[in-house]
PDB file of C-alpha atoms in Angstrom:
ATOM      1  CA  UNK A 754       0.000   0.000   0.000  1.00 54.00           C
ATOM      2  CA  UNK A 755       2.659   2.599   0.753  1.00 61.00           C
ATOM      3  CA  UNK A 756       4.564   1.836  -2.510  1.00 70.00           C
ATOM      4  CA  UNK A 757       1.591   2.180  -4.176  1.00 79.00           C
ATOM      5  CA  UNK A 758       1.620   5.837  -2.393  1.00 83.00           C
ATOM      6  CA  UNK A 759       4.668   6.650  -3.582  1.00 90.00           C
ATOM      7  CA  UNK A 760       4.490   6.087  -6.654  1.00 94.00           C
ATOM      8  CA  UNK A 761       1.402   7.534  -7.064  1.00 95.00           C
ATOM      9  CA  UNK A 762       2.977  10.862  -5.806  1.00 96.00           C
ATOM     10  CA  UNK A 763       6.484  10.562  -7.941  1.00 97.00           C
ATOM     11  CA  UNK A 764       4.206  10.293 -10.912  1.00 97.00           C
ATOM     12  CA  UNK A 765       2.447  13.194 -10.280  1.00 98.00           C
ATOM     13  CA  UNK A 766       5.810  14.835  -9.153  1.00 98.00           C
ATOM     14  CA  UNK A 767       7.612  13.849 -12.843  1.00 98.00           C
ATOM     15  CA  UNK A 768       4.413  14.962 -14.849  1.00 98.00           C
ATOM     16  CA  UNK A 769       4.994  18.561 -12.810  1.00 98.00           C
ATOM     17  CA  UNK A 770       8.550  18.224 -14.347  1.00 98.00           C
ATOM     18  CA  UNK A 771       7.882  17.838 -17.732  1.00 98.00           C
ATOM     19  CA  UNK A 772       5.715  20.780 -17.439  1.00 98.00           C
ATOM     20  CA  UNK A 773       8.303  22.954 -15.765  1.00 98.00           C
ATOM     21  CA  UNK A 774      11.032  21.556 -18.374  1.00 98.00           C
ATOM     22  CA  UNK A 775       9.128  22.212 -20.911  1.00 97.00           C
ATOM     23  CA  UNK A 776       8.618  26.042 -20.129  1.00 97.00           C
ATOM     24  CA  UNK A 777      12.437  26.627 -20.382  1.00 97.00           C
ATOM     25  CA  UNK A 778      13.850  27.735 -23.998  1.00 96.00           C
ATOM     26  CA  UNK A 779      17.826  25.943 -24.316  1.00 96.00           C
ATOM     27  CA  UNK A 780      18.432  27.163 -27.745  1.00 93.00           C
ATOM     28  CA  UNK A 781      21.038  29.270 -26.240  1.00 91.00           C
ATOM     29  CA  UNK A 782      22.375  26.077 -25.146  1.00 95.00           C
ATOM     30  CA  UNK A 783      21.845  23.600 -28.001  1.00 96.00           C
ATOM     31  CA  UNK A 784      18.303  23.226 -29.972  1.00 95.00           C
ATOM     32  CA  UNK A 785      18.884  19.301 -29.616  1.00 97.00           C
ATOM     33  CA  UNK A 786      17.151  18.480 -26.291  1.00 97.00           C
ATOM     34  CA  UNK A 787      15.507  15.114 -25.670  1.00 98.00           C
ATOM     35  CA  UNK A 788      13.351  14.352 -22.552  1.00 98.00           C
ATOM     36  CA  UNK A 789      12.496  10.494 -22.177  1.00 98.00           C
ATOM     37  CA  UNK A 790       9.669  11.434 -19.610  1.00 98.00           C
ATOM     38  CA  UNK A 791       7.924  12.462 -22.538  1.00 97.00           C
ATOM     39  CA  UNK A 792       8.580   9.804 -25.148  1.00 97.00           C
ATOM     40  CA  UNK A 793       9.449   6.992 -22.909  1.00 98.00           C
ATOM     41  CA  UNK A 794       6.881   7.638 -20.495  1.00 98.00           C
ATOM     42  CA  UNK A 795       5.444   4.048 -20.381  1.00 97.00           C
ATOM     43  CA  UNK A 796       8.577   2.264 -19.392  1.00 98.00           C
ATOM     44  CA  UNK A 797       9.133   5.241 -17.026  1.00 98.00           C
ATOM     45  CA  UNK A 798       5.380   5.278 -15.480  1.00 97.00           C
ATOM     46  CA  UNK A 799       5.920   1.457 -15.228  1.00 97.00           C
ATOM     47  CA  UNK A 800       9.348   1.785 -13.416  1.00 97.00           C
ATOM     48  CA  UNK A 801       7.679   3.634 -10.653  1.00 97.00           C
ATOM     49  CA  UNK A 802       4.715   1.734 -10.327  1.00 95.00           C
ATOM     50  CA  UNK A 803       6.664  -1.051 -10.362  1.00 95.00           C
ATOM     51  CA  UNK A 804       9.587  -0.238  -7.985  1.00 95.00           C
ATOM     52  CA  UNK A 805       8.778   2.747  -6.048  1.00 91.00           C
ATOM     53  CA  UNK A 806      10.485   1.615  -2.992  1.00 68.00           C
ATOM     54  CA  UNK A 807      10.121   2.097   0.852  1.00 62.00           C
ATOM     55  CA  UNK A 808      10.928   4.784   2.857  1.00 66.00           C
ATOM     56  CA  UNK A 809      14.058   4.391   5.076  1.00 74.00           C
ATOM     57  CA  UNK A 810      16.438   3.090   2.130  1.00 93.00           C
ATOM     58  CA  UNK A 811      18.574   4.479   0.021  1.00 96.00           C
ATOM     59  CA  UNK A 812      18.572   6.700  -2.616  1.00 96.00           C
ATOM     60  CA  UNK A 813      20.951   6.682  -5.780  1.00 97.00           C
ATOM     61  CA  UNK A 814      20.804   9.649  -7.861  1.00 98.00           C
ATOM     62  CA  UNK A 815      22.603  10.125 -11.443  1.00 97.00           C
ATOM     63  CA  UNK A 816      23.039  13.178 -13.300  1.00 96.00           C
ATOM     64  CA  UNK A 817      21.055  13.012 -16.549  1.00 96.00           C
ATOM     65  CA  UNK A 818      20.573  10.236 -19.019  1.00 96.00           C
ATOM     66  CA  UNK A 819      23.108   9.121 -20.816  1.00 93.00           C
ATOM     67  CA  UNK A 820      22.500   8.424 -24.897  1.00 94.00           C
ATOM     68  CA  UNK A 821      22.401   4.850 -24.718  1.00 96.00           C
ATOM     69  CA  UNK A 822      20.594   4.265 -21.285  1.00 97.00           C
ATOM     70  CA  UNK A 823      17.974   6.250 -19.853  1.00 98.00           C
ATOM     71  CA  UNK A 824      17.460   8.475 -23.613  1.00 97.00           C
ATOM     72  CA  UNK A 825      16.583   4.896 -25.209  1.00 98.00           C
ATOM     73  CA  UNK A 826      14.600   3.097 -22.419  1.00 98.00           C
ATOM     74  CA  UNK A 827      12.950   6.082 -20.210  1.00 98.00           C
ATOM     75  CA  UNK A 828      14.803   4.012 -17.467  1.00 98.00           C
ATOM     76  CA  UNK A 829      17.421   5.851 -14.960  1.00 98.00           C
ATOM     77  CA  UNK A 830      21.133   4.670 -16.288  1.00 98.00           C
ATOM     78  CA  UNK A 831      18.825   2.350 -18.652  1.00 98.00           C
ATOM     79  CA  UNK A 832      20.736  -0.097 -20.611  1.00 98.00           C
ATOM     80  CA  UNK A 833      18.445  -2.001 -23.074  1.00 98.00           C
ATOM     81  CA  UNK A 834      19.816  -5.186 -21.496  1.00 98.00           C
ATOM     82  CA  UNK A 835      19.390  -4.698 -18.110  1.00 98.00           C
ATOM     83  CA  UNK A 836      16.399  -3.185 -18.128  1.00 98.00           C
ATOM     84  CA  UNK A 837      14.620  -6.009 -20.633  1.00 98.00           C
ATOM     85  CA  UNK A 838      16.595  -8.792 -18.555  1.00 98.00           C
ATOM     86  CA  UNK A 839      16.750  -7.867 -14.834  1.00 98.00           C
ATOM     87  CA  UNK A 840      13.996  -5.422 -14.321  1.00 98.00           C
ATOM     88  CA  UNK A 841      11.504  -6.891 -16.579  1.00 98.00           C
ATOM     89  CA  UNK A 842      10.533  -3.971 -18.489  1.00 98.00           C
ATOM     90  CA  UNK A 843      10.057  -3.607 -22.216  1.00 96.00           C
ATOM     91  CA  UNK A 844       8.223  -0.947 -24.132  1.00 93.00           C
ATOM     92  CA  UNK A 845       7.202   0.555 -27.081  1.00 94.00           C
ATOM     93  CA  UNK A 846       9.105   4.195 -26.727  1.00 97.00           C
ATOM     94  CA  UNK A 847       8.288   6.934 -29.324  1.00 95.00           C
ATOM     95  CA  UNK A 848      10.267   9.424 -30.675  1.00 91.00           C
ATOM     96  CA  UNK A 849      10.773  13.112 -29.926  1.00 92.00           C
ATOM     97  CA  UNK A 850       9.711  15.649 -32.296  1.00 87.00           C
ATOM     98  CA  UNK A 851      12.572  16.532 -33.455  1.00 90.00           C
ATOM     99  CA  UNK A 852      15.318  14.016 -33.983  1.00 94.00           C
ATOM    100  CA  UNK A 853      18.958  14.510 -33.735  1.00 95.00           C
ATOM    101  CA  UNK A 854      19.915  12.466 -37.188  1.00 93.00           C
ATOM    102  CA  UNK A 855      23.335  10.918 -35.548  1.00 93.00           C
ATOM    103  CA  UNK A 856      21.316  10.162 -32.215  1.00 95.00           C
ATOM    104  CA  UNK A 857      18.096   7.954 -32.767  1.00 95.00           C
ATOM    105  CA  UNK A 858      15.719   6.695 -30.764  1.00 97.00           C
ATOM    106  CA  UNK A 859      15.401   3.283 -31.147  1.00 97.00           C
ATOM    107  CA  UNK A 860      13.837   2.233 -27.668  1.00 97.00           C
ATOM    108  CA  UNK A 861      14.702  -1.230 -26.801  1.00 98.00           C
ATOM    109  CA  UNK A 862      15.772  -2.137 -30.225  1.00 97.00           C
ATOM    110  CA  UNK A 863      18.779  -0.021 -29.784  1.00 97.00           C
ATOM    111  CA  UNK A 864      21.856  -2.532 -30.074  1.00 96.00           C
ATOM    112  CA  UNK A 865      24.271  -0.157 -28.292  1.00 96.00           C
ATOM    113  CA  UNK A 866      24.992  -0.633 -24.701  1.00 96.00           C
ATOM    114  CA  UNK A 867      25.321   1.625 -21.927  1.00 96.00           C
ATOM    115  CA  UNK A 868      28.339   0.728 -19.851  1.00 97.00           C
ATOM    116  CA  UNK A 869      27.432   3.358 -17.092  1.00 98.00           C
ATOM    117  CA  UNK A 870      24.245   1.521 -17.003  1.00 98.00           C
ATOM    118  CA  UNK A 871      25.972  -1.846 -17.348  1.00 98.00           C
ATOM    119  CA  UNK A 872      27.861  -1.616 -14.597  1.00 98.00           C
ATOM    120  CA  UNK A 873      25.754   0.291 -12.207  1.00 98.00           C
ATOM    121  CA  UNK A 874      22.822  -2.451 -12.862  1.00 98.00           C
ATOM    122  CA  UNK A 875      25.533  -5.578 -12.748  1.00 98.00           C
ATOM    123  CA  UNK A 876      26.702  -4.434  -9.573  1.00 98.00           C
ATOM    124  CA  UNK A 877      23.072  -4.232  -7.806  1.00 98.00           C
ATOM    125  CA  UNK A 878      22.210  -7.534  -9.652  1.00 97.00           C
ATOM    126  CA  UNK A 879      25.564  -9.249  -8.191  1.00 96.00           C
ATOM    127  CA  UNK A 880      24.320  -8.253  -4.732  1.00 96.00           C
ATOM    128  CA  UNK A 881      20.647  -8.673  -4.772  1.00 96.00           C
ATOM    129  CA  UNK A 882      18.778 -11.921  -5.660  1.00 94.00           C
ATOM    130  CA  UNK A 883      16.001  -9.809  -7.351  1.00 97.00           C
ATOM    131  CA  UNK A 884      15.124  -7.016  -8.509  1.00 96.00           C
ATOM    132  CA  UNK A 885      12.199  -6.908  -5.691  1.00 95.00           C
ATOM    133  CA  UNK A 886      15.330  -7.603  -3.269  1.00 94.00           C
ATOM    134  CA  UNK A 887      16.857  -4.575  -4.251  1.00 95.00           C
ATOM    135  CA  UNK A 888      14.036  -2.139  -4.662  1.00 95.00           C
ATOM    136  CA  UNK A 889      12.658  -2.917  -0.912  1.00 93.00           C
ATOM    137  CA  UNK A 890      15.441  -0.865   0.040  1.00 93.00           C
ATOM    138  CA  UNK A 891      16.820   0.933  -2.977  1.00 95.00           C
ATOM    139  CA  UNK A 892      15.741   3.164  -5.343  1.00 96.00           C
ATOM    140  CA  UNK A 893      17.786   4.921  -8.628  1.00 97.00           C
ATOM    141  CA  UNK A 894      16.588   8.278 -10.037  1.00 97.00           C
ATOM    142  CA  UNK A 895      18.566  11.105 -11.760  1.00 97.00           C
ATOM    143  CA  UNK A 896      18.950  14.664 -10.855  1.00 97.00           C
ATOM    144  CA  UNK A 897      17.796  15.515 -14.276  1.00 97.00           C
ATOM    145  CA  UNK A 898      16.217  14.424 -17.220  1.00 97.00           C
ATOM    146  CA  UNK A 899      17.066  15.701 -19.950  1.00 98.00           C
ATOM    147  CA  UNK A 900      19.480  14.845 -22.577  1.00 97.00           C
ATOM    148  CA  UNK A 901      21.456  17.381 -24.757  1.00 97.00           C
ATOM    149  CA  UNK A 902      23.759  17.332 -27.766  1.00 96.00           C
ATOM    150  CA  UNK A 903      25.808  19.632 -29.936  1.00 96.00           C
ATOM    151  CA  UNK A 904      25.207  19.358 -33.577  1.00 95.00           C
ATOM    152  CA  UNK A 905      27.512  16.850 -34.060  1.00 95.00           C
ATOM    153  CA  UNK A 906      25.509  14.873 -31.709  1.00 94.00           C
ATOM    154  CA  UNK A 907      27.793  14.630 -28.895  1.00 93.00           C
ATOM    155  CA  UNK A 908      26.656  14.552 -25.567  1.00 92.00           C
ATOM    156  CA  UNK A 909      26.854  17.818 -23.541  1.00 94.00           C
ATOM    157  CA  UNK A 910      26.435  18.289 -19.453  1.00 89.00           C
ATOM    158  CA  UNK A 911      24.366  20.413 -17.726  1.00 89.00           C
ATOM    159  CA  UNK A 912      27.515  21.986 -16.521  1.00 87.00           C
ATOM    160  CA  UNK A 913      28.448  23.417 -19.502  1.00 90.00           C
ATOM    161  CA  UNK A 914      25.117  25.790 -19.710  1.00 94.00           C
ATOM    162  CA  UNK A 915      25.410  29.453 -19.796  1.00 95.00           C
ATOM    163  CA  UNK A 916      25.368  30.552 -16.222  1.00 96.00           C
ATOM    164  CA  UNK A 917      21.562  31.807 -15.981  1.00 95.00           C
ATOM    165  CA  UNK A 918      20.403  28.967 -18.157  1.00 97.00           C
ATOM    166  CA  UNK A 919      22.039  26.345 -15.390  1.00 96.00           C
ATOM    167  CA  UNK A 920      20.386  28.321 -12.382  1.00 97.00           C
ATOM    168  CA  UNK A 921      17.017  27.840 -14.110  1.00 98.00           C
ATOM    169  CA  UNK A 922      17.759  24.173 -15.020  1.00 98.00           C
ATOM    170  CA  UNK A 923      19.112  23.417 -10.910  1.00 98.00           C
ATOM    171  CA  UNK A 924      15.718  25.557  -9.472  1.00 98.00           C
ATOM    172  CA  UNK A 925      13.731  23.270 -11.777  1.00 98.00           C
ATOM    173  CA  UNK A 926      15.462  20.053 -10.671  1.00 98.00           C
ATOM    174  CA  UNK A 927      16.156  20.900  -7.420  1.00 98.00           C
ATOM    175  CA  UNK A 928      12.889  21.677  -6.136  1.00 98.00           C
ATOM    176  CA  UNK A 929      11.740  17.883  -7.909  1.00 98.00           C
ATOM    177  CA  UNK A 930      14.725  16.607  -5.824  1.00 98.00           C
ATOM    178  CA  UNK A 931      13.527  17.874  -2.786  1.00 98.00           C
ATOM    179  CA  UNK A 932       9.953  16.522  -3.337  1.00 98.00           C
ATOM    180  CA  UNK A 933      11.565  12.883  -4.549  1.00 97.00           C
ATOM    181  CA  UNK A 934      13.384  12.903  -1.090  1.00 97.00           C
ATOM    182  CA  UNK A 935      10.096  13.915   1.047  1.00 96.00           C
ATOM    183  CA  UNK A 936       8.274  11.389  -0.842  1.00 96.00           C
ATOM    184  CA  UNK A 937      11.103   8.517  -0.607  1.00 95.00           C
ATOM    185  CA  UNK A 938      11.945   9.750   2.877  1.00 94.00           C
ATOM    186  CA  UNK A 939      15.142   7.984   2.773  1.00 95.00           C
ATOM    187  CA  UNK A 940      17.483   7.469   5.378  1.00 95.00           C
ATOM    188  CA  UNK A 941      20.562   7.872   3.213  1.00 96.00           C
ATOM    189  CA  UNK A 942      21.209   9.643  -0.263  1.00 95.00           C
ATOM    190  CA  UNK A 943      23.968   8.058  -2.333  1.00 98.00           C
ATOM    191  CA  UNK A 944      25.308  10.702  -4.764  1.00 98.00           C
ATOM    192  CA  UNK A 945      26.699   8.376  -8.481  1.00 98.00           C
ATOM    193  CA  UNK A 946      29.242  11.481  -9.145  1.00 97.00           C
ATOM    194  CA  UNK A 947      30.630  14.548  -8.190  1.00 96.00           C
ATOM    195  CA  UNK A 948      27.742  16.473  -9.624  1.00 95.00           C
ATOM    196  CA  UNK A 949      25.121  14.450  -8.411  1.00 97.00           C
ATOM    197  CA  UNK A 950      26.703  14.380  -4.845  1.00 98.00           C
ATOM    198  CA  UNK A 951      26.668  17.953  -5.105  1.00 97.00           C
ATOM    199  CA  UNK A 952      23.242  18.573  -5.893  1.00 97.00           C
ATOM    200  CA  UNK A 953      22.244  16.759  -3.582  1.00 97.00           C
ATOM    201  CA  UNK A 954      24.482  18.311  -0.719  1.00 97.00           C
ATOM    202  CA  UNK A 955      22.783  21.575  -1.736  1.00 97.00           C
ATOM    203  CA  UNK A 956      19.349  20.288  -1.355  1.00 98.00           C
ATOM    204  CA  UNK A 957      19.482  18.620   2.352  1.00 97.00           C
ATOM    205  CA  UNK A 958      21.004  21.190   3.250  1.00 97.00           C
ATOM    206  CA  UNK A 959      18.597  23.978   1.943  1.00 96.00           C
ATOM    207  CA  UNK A 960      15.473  22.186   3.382  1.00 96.00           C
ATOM    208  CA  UNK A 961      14.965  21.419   7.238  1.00 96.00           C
ATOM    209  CA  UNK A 962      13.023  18.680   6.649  1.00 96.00           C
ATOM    210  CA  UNK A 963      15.589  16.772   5.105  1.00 97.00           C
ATOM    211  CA  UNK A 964      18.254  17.401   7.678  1.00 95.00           C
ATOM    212  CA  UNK A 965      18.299  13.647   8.951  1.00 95.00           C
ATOM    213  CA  UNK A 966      19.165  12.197   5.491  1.00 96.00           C
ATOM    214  CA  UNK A 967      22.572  11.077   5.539  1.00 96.00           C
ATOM    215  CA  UNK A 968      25.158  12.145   2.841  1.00 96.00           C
ATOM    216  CA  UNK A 969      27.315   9.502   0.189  1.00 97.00           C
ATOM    217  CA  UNK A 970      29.125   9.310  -2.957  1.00 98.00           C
ATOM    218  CA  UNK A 971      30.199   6.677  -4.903  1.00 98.00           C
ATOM    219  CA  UNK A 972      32.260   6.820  -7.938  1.00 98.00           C
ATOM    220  CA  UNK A 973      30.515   7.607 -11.340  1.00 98.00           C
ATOM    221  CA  UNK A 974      30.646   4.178 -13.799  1.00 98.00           C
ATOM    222  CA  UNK A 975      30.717   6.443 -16.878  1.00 96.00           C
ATOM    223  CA  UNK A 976      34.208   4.613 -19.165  1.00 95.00           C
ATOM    224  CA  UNK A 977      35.228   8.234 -19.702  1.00 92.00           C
ATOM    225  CA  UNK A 978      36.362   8.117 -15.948  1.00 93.00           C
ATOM    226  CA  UNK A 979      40.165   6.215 -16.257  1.00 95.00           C
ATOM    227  CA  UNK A 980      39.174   4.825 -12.649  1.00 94.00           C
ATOM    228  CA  UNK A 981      36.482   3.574 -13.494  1.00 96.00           C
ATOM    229  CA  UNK A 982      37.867   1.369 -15.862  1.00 97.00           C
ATOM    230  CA  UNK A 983      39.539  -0.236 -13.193  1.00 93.00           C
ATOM    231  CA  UNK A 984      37.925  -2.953 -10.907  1.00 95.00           C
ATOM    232  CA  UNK A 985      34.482   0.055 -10.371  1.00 98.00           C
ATOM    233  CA  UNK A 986      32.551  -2.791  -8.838  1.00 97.00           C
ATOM    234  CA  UNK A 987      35.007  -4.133  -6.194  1.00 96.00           C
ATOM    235  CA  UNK A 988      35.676  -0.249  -5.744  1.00 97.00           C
ATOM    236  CA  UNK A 989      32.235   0.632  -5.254  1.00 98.00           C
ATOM    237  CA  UNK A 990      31.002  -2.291  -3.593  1.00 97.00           C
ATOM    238  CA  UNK A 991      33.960  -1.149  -0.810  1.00 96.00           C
ATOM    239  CA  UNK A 992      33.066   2.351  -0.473  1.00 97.00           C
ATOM    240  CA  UNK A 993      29.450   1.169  -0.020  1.00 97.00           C
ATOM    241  CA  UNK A 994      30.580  -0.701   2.912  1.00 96.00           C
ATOM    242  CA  UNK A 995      32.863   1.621   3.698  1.00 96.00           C
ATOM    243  CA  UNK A 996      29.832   4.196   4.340  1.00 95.00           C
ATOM    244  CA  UNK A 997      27.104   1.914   5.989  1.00 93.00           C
ATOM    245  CA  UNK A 998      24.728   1.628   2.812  1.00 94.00           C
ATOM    246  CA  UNK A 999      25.821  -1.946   2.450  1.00 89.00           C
ATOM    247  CA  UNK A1000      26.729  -5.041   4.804  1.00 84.00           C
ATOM    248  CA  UNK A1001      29.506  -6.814   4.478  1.00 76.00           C
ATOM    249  CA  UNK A1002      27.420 -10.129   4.136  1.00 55.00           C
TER     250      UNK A1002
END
């Protein structure tokens, strides 16, 4: 009944997103801007429903989706594998409007794997015996949603936006943080990168009534990182230890 609750409110919560997204002109940015929680909302509606989990856990939190993940399957660090294999969901996923013609959005036909995804997904499915296992005390969201690209279709970061642009983008996602965490109510918040750690430093601290939530970081999967190309999952698995979120068992 309570996950039920929860989910019911994060949908609500995401739809307010879109709508708030949706408001804010990027050209000055890029004009290619995907959001998943538009195209992919099915697999995305069903991954709450689905896995919305109790309060008391943890929460992960990415950045913002990378082009083979969570911009293909609507699915937070969404490889087409993982998602399909451990987590049970497959899709139809539209397309956007307007289509970036070196990025397409093939859904869960896409062949190309995410290794963020991959490894962030392997490592939970090495510890937990089921997806249910996990998601009784785990749940994965990102900071934002939205994917952007120059127009030779590489991937660009929210930190790279024009100063006032990336003030109205962290307002946006920062207030949908803040209602995530009141709706989660977990006890810890485990930051997947520097910038995700950081945002959400900035939002327990900015709200009193998220003052108990305790603080971590683990390092960000992404194979542009040189260590995390080395051993990430012993690594991680360590600091997660390491920090209380995990056992040792």
């Amino acid at each position: 009944m309570k996950q039920a609750a929860h989910a019911t409110k994060l949908i609500r919560i995401a739809k307010r997103l879109i709508d708030e997204l949706d408001a804010v002109d990027f050209f000055s940015f890029t004009q290619w801007v995907y959001n998943p929680l538009v195209y992919a909302w099915p697999a995305h509606e069903l991954y709450i429903k689905r896995f919305a989990s109790a309060s008391n856990g943890n929460l992960f939190l990415g950045m913002n989706p990378g082009p083979w993940g969570m911009t293909q399957t609507g699915i937070p660090f969404g490889e087409v594998n993982a998602v399909r294999h451990w987590l049970g969901i497959a899709c139809q996923i539209h397309q956007p409007k307007y289509q970036h013609p070196k990025r397409p959005i093939e859904g869960f036909a896409c062949k190309r794997s995410e290794i963020s995804g991959k490894r962030l997904w392997g490592l939970f499915q090495s510890k937990f015996n089921s997806p249910d296992d996990f998601f009784k005390t785990n749940f994965v969201i990102n900071y934002c949603p939205l994917v952007f690209m120059d127009d030779s279709g590489r991937n660009l970061t929210p930190d790279k936006m024009p100063l006032g642009l990336r003030i109205k983008l962290q307002e946006i996602c920062d207030r949908h943080l803040s209602s995530a965490m009141k709706i989660l109510q977990p006890a810890r918040f485990v930051g997947i990168g520097n910038y995700a750690w950081t945002a959400g430093q900035r939002v327990v601290a900015g709200d009193q009534a998220l003052s108990k939530i305790q603080i971590g970081k683990i390092l960000h999967p992404s194979p542009a990182s040189p260590a995390a190309n080395r051993n990430w999952a012993e690594l991680v698995s360590q600091s997660l230890v390491e920090q209380g979120v995990w056992s040792d068992a």
